[in-house]
Amino acid sequence: MASRFWLVTLVSVLGGCPAAPSDDTDTDTDTVDTDTDVVDTDVVDTDVVDTDTDTDTDTDTDTDAVDTDEDTDTDTDEDTDTDTDTVPVDPCSVSPAEVHVGGGARFFEPIVPGQDLEIFHGIQGGWHHWVGVDVRYTQDEFVRVFATLTDVATGIHPTFQDPLEAVVQLVGPVPGNFQCAGTAFGLQHELDFTTLGGAFNDWSVMCGTLLDIHVEVFSMDGSRLIGSDTVRVTSQPYPGDGPYCVP
């Protein structure tokens, strides 16, 4: 008894219990999942659509009045401001022409009312003053000029040419850069002191007297008046030809 016990114990220690014969064929049968997925059969929401028909008819009985007011206001405001910054008006398009009387032997010299008119002693012994014209707003290049000198106190024309007549060419430039304008100068108006009671060379009879210079400018053939101008001046001898006369 004791010997068998020790034999069993020794076998267990050395190799354990011998394995039972095994069959390589897997006889285990995998169990098929036979669970059946239950389809969710929740009923679709069959809430009835609200088929109530709104039979209330809102009738807008407001009758907004049509605006029958008529705007009869007329805008009578007129822009009368003159733009002074613009280029001067084309003189070719302006009528009537402007004529300004002046003087000057070698170029045009304007004469303004009240200024002194210098009379000159010529190398041949006579006396004269110079006449010039400034003509604007004309297309005439050659014009005919008539000039008259009148003593204001007596109405006498103290000149040998009454009037002075000359055909002249208008040349530029004219202030304002006008294209249809020009000046003429160097017209010598010879004085006749005998008409005022003096001697041929007695310039003192005209010293400090008031004189009107009047010019008329015509087309070259004299058939059309272009313009005229008159200016009142005080006669004085040229500084080199005589003393200043007190008016």
mmCIF file of C-alpha atoms in Angstrom:
data_model
loop_
_atom_site.group_PDB
_atom_site.id
_atom_site.type_symbol
_atom_site.label_atom_id
_atom_site.label_comp_id
_atom_site.label_asym_id
_atom_site.label_seq_id
_atom_site.Cartn_x
_atom_site.Cartn_y
_atom_site.Cartn_z
ATOM 1 C CA MET A 1 0.000 0.000 0.000
ATOM 2 C CA ALA A 2 2.688 2.376 0.951
ATOM 3 C CA SER A 3 4.749 1.395 -2.101
ATOM 4 C CA ARG A 4 1.941 2.197 -4.525
ATOM 5 C CA PHE A 5 1.454 5.565 -2.928
ATOM 6 C CA TRP A 6 5.032 6.535 -3.431
ATOM 7 C CA LEU A 7 4.952 5.264 -7.031
ATOM 8 C CA VAL A 8 1.988 7.486 -7.852
ATOM 9 C CA THR A 9 3.625 10.421 -6.181
ATOM 10 C CA LEU A 10 6.865 9.936 -8.120
ATOM 11 C CA VAL A 11 5.057 9.757 -11.423
ATOM 12 C CA SER A 12 3.170 12.928 -10.612
ATOM 13 C CA VAL A 13 6.377 14.784 -9.774
ATOM 14 C CA LEU A 14 8.339 13.619 -12.822
ATOM 15 C CA GLY A 15 5.779 14.036 -15.607
ATOM 16 C CA GLY A 16 2.403 14.539 -14.263
ATOM 17 C CA CYS A 17 -0.420 12.370 -15.206
ATOM 18 C CA PRO A 18 -0.211 11.026 -18.749
ATOM 19 C CA ALA A 19 -2.512 12.903 -21.128
ATOM 20 C CA ALA A 20 -5.487 11.094 -22.361
ATOM 21 C CA PRO A 21 -5.516 10.184 -26.049
ATOM 22 C CA SER A 22 -6.829 13.119 -28.111
ATOM 23 C CA ASP A 23 -8.717 13.233 -31.350
ATOM 24 C CA ASP A 24 -7.546 16.146 -33.657
ATOM 25 C CA THR A 25 -11.049 16.591 -35.031
ATOM 26 C CA ASP A 26 -12.756 19.573 -33.439
ATOM 27 C CA THR A 27 -16.034 18.234 -32.424
ATOM 28 C CA ASP A 28 -17.176 21.456 -30.863
ATOM 29 C CA THR A 29 -20.181 22.854 -32.717
ATOM 30 C CA ASP A 30 -20.264 26.643 -32.782
ATOM 31 C CA THR A 31 -23.656 27.686 -31.889
ATOM 32 C CA VAL A 32 -25.202 29.886 -34.592
ATOM 33 C CA ASP A 33 -26.565 33.122 -33.311
ATOM 34 C CA THR A 34 -30.193 32.464 -33.778
ATOM 35 C CA ASP A 35 -31.241 35.701 -32.221
ATOM 36 C CA THR A 36 -33.587 37.460 -34.588
ATOM 37 C CA ASP A 37 -33.187 41.227 -34.701
ATOM 38 C CA VAL A 38 -36.581 42.585 -34.162
ATOM 39 C CA VAL A 39 -37.373 45.404 -36.573
ATOM 40 C CA ASP A 40 -38.509 48.508 -34.844
ATOM 41 C CA THR A 41 -42.113 48.533 -35.750
ATOM 42 C CA ASP A 42 -42.957 51.773 -34.050
ATOM 43 C CA VAL A 43 -45.894 53.241 -35.896
ATOM 44 C CA VAL A 44 -45.140 56.327 -38.007
ATOM 45 C CA ASP A 45 -46.514 59.506 -36.505
ATOM 46 C CA THR A 46 -49.852 59.696 -38.146
ATOM 47 C CA ASP A 47 -50.961 62.946 -36.593
ATOM 48 C CA VAL A 48 -53.685 64.266 -38.782
ATOM 49 C CA VAL A 49 -52.738 67.432 -40.685
ATOM 50 C CA ASP A 50 -54.784 70.382 -39.605
ATOM 51 C CA THR A 51 -57.248 70.702 -42.433
ATOM 52 C CA ASP A 52 -59.242 73.473 -40.883
ATOM 53 C CA THR A 53 -59.864 76.111 -43.547
ATOM 54 C CA ASP A 54 -59.681 79.722 -42.428
ATOM 55 C CA THR A 55 -62.876 81.056 -43.788
ATOM 56 C CA ASP A 56 -62.521 84.423 -42.167
ATOM 57 C CA THR A 57 -62.237 87.003 -44.952
ATOM 58 C CA ASP A 58 -60.702 90.263 -43.859
ATOM 59 C CA THR A 59 -62.104 92.895 -46.129
ATOM 60 C CA ASP A 60 -60.167 96.174 -46.061
ATOM 61 C CA THR A 61 -62.841 98.762 -46.438
ATOM 62 C CA ASP A 62 -60.525 101.690 -45.852
ATOM 63 C CA THR A 63 -60.615 103.976 -48.864
ATOM 64 C CA ASP A 64 -57.432 105.962 -48.725
ATOM 65 C CA ALA A 65 -58.050 109.152 -50.606
ATOM 66 C CA VAL A 66 -55.935 109.697 -53.684
ATOM 67 C CA ASP A 67 -53.691 112.747 -53.420
ATOM 68 C CA THR A 68 -55.391 115.093 -55.825
ATOM 69 C CA ASP A 69 -53.361 118.107 -54.801
ATOM 70 C CA GLU A 70 -51.589 119.514 -57.825
ATOM 71 C CA ASP A 71 -48.164 121.093 -57.399
ATOM 72 C CA THR A 72 -48.586 124.394 -59.151
ATOM 73 C CA ASP A 73 -45.475 125.995 -57.749
ATOM 74 C CA THR A 74 -43.190 127.133 -60.541
ATOM 75 C CA ASP A 75 -39.492 127.525 -59.874
ATOM 76 C CA THR A 76 -38.876 131.056 -61.032
ATOM 77 C CA ASP A 77 -35.453 131.339 -59.538
ATOM 78 C CA GLU A 78 -32.989 132.190 -62.254
ATOM 79 C CA ASP A 79 -29.260 132.001 -61.910
ATOM 80 C CA THR A 80 -28.173 135.500 -62.786
ATOM 81 C CA ASP A 81 -24.671 135.205 -61.426
ATOM 82 C CA THR A 82 -22.047 136.169 -63.940
ATOM 83 C CA ASP A 83 -18.953 134.031 -64.010
ATOM 84 C CA THR A 84 -16.150 136.564 -64.076
ATOM 85 C CA ASP A 85 -13.443 133.931 -64.111
ATOM 86 C CA THR A 86 -14.105 132.836 -67.669
ATOM 87 C CA VAL A 87 -12.149 133.722 -70.744
ATOM 88 C CA PRO A 88 -13.352 137.007 -72.371
ATOM 89 C CA VAL A 89 -16.235 136.622 -74.806
ATOM 90 C CA ASP A 90 -15.189 136.072 -78.389
ATOM 91 C CA PRO A 91 -15.372 139.605 -79.845
ATOM 92 C CA CYS A 92 -16.416 138.230 -83.224
ATOM 93 C CA SER A 93 -19.805 137.299 -81.740
ATOM 94 C CA VAL A 94 -20.588 140.573 -79.977
ATOM 95 C CA SER A 95 -22.452 143.492 -81.530
ATOM 96 C CA PRO A 96 -22.272 146.434 -81.702
ATOM 97 C CA ALA A 97 -18.566 147.032 -81.823
ATOM 98 C CA GLU A 98 -16.773 149.106 -79.196
ATOM 99 C CA VAL A 99 -14.721 152.138 -80.169
ATOM 100 C CA HIS A 100 -12.407 153.893 -77.720
ATOM 101 C CA VAL A 101 -10.729 157.169 -78.590
ATOM 102 C CA GLY A 102 -7.090 157.625 -77.675
ATOM 103 C CA GLY A 103 -3.813 159.088 -78.794
ATOM 104 C CA GLY A 104 -0.239 158.015 -79.388
ATOM 105 C CA ALA A 105 2.361 158.557 -82.088
ATOM 106 C CA ARG A 106 4.104 155.144 -82.032
ATOM 107 C CA PHE A 107 1.509 153.041 -80.207
ATOM 108 C CA PHE A 108 -2.049 153.437 -78.970
ATOM 109 C CA GLU A 109 -2.432 155.388 -75.733
ATOM 110 C CA PRO A 110 -5.850 155.339 -74.022
ATOM 111 C CA ILE A 111 -7.434 158.658 -73.084
ATOM 112 C CA VAL A 112 -9.831 158.864 -70.154
ATOM 113 C CA PRO A 113 -12.253 161.722 -69.444
ATOM 114 C CA GLY A 114 -10.693 164.655 -67.577
ATOM 115 C CA GLN A 115 -7.086 163.902 -68.388
ATOM 116 C CA ASP A 116 -4.706 166.321 -70.082
ATOM 117 C CA LEU A 117 -4.407 166.260 -73.849
ATOM 118 C CA GLU A 118 -0.875 167.144 -74.842
ATOM 119 C CA ILE A 119 -0.410 169.401 -77.875
ATOM 120 C CA PHE A 120 2.901 169.252 -79.696
ATOM 121 C CA HIS A 121 4.979 171.859 -81.507
ATOM 122 C CA GLY A 122 6.075 170.375 -84.807
ATOM 123 C CA ILE A 123 9.422 170.905 -86.535
ATOM 124 C CA GLN A 124 7.687 172.931 -89.272
ATOM 125 C CA GLY A 125 6.298 175.389 -86.747
ATOM 126 C CA GLY A 126 2.762 174.091 -86.469
ATOM 127 C CA TRP A 127 0.956 172.472 -83.535
ATOM 128 C CA HIS A 128 -0.933 169.216 -83.417
ATOM 129 C CA HIS A 129 -2.212 166.423 -81.186
ATOM 130 C CA TRP A 130 -2.200 162.701 -81.862
ATOM 131 C CA VAL A 131 -5.369 160.653 -82.464
ATOM 132 C CA GLY A 132 -5.725 156.917 -82.040
ATOM 133 C CA VAL A 133 -8.604 154.432 -81.881
ATOM 134 C CA ASP A 134 -9.139 151.091 -80.173
ATOM 135 C CA VAL A 135 -11.811 149.081 -82.014
ATOM 136 C CA ARG A 136 -13.175 145.866 -80.541
ATOM 137 C CA TYR A 137 -15.751 143.283 -81.601
ATOM 138 C CA THR A 138 -15.280 143.770 -85.320
ATOM 139 C CA GLN A 139 -14.041 141.637 -88.167
ATOM 140 C CA ASP A 140 -12.937 144.676 -90.152
ATOM 141 C CA GLU A 141 -9.195 144.904 -90.609
ATOM 142 C CA PHE A 142 -9.143 148.198 -92.507
ATOM 143 C CA VAL A 143 -11.437 150.991 -91.342
ATOM 144 C CA ARG A 144 -12.127 154.625 -92.098
ATOM 145 C CA VAL A 145 -11.722 157.024 -89.161
ATOM 146 C CA PHE A 146 -13.204 160.500 -88.755
ATOM 147 C CA ALA A 147 -11.952 162.637 -85.847
ATOM 148 C CA THR A 148 -13.295 165.982 -84.672
ATOM 149 C CA LEU A 149 -11.898 168.353 -82.011
ATOM 150 C CA THR A 150 -14.316 170.827 -80.448
ATOM 151 C CA ASP A 151 -13.704 173.726 -78.071
ATOM 152 C CA VAL A 152 -16.357 173.176 -75.388
ATOM 153 C CA ALA A 153 -16.780 176.885 -74.553
ATOM 154 C CA THR A 154 -17.341 178.103 -78.091
ATOM 155 C CA GLY A 155 -18.258 175.017 -80.129
ATOM 156 C CA ILE A 156 -15.487 175.879 -82.572
ATOM 157 C CA HIS A 157 -13.373 173.212 -84.221
ATOM 158 C CA PRO A 158 -9.823 174.617 -83.850
ATOM 159 C CA THR A 159 -8.210 172.395 -86.482
ATOM 160 C CA PHE A 160 -7.239 172.562 -90.124
ATOM 161 C CA GLN A 161 -8.911 169.224 -90.826
ATOM 162 C CA ASP A 162 -12.552 169.320 -89.880
ATOM 163 C CA PRO A 163 -12.889 166.451 -89.546
ATOM 164 C CA LEU A 164 -9.625 164.523 -89.763
ATOM 165 C CA GLU A 165 -10.193 161.561 -92.091
ATOM 166 C CA ALA A 166 -7.932 158.547 -92.592
ATOM 167 C CA VAL A 167 -8.081 154.891 -93.675
ATOM 168 C CA VAL A 168 -6.102 152.791 -91.214
ATOM 169 C CA GLN A 169 -5.320 149.162 -90.524
ATOM 170 C CA LEU A 170 -6.321 147.799 -87.126
ATOM 171 C CA VAL A 171 -3.426 145.915 -85.563
ATOM 172 C CA GLY A 172 -3.050 144.012 -82.291
ATOM 173 C CA PRO A 173 -2.519 143.175 -79.623
ATOM 174 C CA VAL A 174 -5.512 144.485 -77.729
ATOM 175 C CA PRO A 175 -5.894 143.923 -73.952
ATOM 176 C CA GLY A 176 -7.843 140.690 -73.425
ATOM 177 C CA ASN A 177 -6.221 138.915 -76.372
ATOM 178 C CA PHE A 178 -9.197 139.697 -78.617
ATOM 179 C CA GLN A 179 -8.915 138.159 -82.058
ATOM 180 C CA CYS A 180 -11.408 140.480 -83.771
ATOM 181 C CA ALA A 181 -10.062 143.791 -82.562
ATOM 182 C CA GLY A 182 -7.191 146.148 -83.116
ATOM 183 C CA THR A 183 -5.843 149.643 -82.665
ATOM 184 C CA ALA A 184 -4.720 152.459 -84.932
ATOM 185 C CA PHE A 185 -2.536 155.391 -83.884
ATOM 186 C CA GLY A 186 -0.282 158.129 -85.206
ATOM 187 C CA LEU A 187 -3.061 160.229 -86.777
ATOM 188 C CA GLN A 188 -1.889 163.849 -86.630
ATOM 189 C CA HIS A 189 -4.620 166.418 -86.066
ATOM 190 C CA GLU A 190 -3.251 169.880 -86.939
ATOM 191 C CA LEU A 191 -4.413 172.751 -84.744
ATOM 192 C CA ASP A 192 -5.535 176.167 -86.057
ATOM 193 C CA PHE A 193 -5.262 178.757 -83.285
ATOM 194 C CA THR A 194 -6.631 181.489 -85.528
ATOM 195 C CA THR A 195 -10.103 179.995 -85.166
ATOM 196 C CA LEU A 196 -9.933 180.984 -81.487
ATOM 197 C CA GLY A 197 -8.692 184.519 -82.203
ATOM 198 C CA GLY A 198 -4.988 183.846 -81.812
ATOM 199 C CA ALA A 199 -2.020 184.003 -84.146
ATOM 200 C CA PHE A 200 -0.850 181.028 -86.178
ATOM 201 C CA ASN A 201 1.568 179.936 -83.441
ATOM 202 C CA ASP A 202 -0.270 181.395 -80.457
ATOM 203 C CA TRP A 203 -0.857 178.155 -78.569
ATOM 204 C CA SER A 204 -1.826 180.131 -75.421
ATOM 205 C CA VAL A 205 -5.384 180.586 -76.742
ATOM 206 C CA MET A 206 -5.852 176.862 -76.206
ATOM 207 C CA CYS A 207 -3.904 176.597 -72.992
ATOM 208 C CA GLY A 208 -5.956 174.842 -70.298
ATOM 209 C CA THR A 209 -9.182 174.845 -72.316
ATOM 210 C CA LEU A 210 -11.740 172.032 -72.359
ATOM 211 C CA LEU A 211 -11.908 170.089 -75.594
ATOM 212 C CA ASP A 212 -14.097 167.247 -76.834
ATOM 213 C CA ILE A 213 -12.441 164.633 -79.022
ATOM 214 C CA HIS A 214 -15.000 162.700 -81.054
ATOM 215 C CA VAL A 215 -14.209 159.796 -83.373
ATOM 216 C CA GLU A 216 -16.373 157.746 -85.711
ATOM 217 C CA VAL A 217 -15.167 154.497 -87.250
ATOM 218 C CA PHE A 218 -16.699 153.181 -90.477
ATOM 219 C CA SER A 219 -16.076 150.263 -92.781
ATOM 220 C CA MET A 220 -13.320 151.077 -95.238
ATOM 221 C CA ASP A 221 -15.765 152.122 -97.978
ATOM 222 C CA GLY A 222 -17.577 154.409 -95.521
ATOM 223 C CA SER A 223 -20.943 152.676 -95.969
ATOM 224 C CA ARG A 224 -21.281 151.160 -92.498
ATOM 225 C CA LEU A 225 -20.779 152.784 -89.099
ATOM 226 C CA ILE A 226 -18.843 150.470 -86.785
ATOM 227 C CA GLY A 227 -18.884 152.674 -83.692
ATOM 228 C CA SER A 228 -18.023 156.022 -82.149
ATOM 229 C CA ASP A 229 -16.687 157.550 -78.949
ATOM 230 C CA THR A 230 -16.254 160.986 -77.349
ATOM 231 C CA VAL A 231 -13.995 162.014 -74.490
ATOM 232 C CA ARG A 232 -13.565 165.408 -72.813
ATOM 233 C CA VAL A 233 -10.031 166.518 -72.007
ATOM 234 C CA THR A 234 -8.010 169.577 -71.004
ATOM 235 C CA SER A 235 -5.405 170.830 -73.467
ATOM 236 C CA GLN A 236 -1.836 171.296 -72.252
ATOM 237 C CA PRO A 237 1.394 171.883 -74.144
ATOM 238 C CA TYR A 238 3.885 169.070 -74.253
ATOM 239 C CA PRO A 239 6.324 169.692 -71.365
ATOM 240 C CA GLY A 240 9.190 170.416 -73.751
ATOM 241 C CA ASP A 241 7.124 172.878 -75.804
ATOM 242 C CA GLY A 242 5.647 175.188 -73.196
ATOM 243 C CA PRO A 243 4.794 175.745 -69.548
ATOM 244 C CA TYR A 244 1.913 173.995 -67.836
ATOM 245 C CA CYS A 245 -1.335 175.936 -68.094
ATOM 246 C CA VAL A 246 -3.655 176.277 -65.155
ATOM 247 C CA PRO A 247 -7.188 175.482 -66.340
#
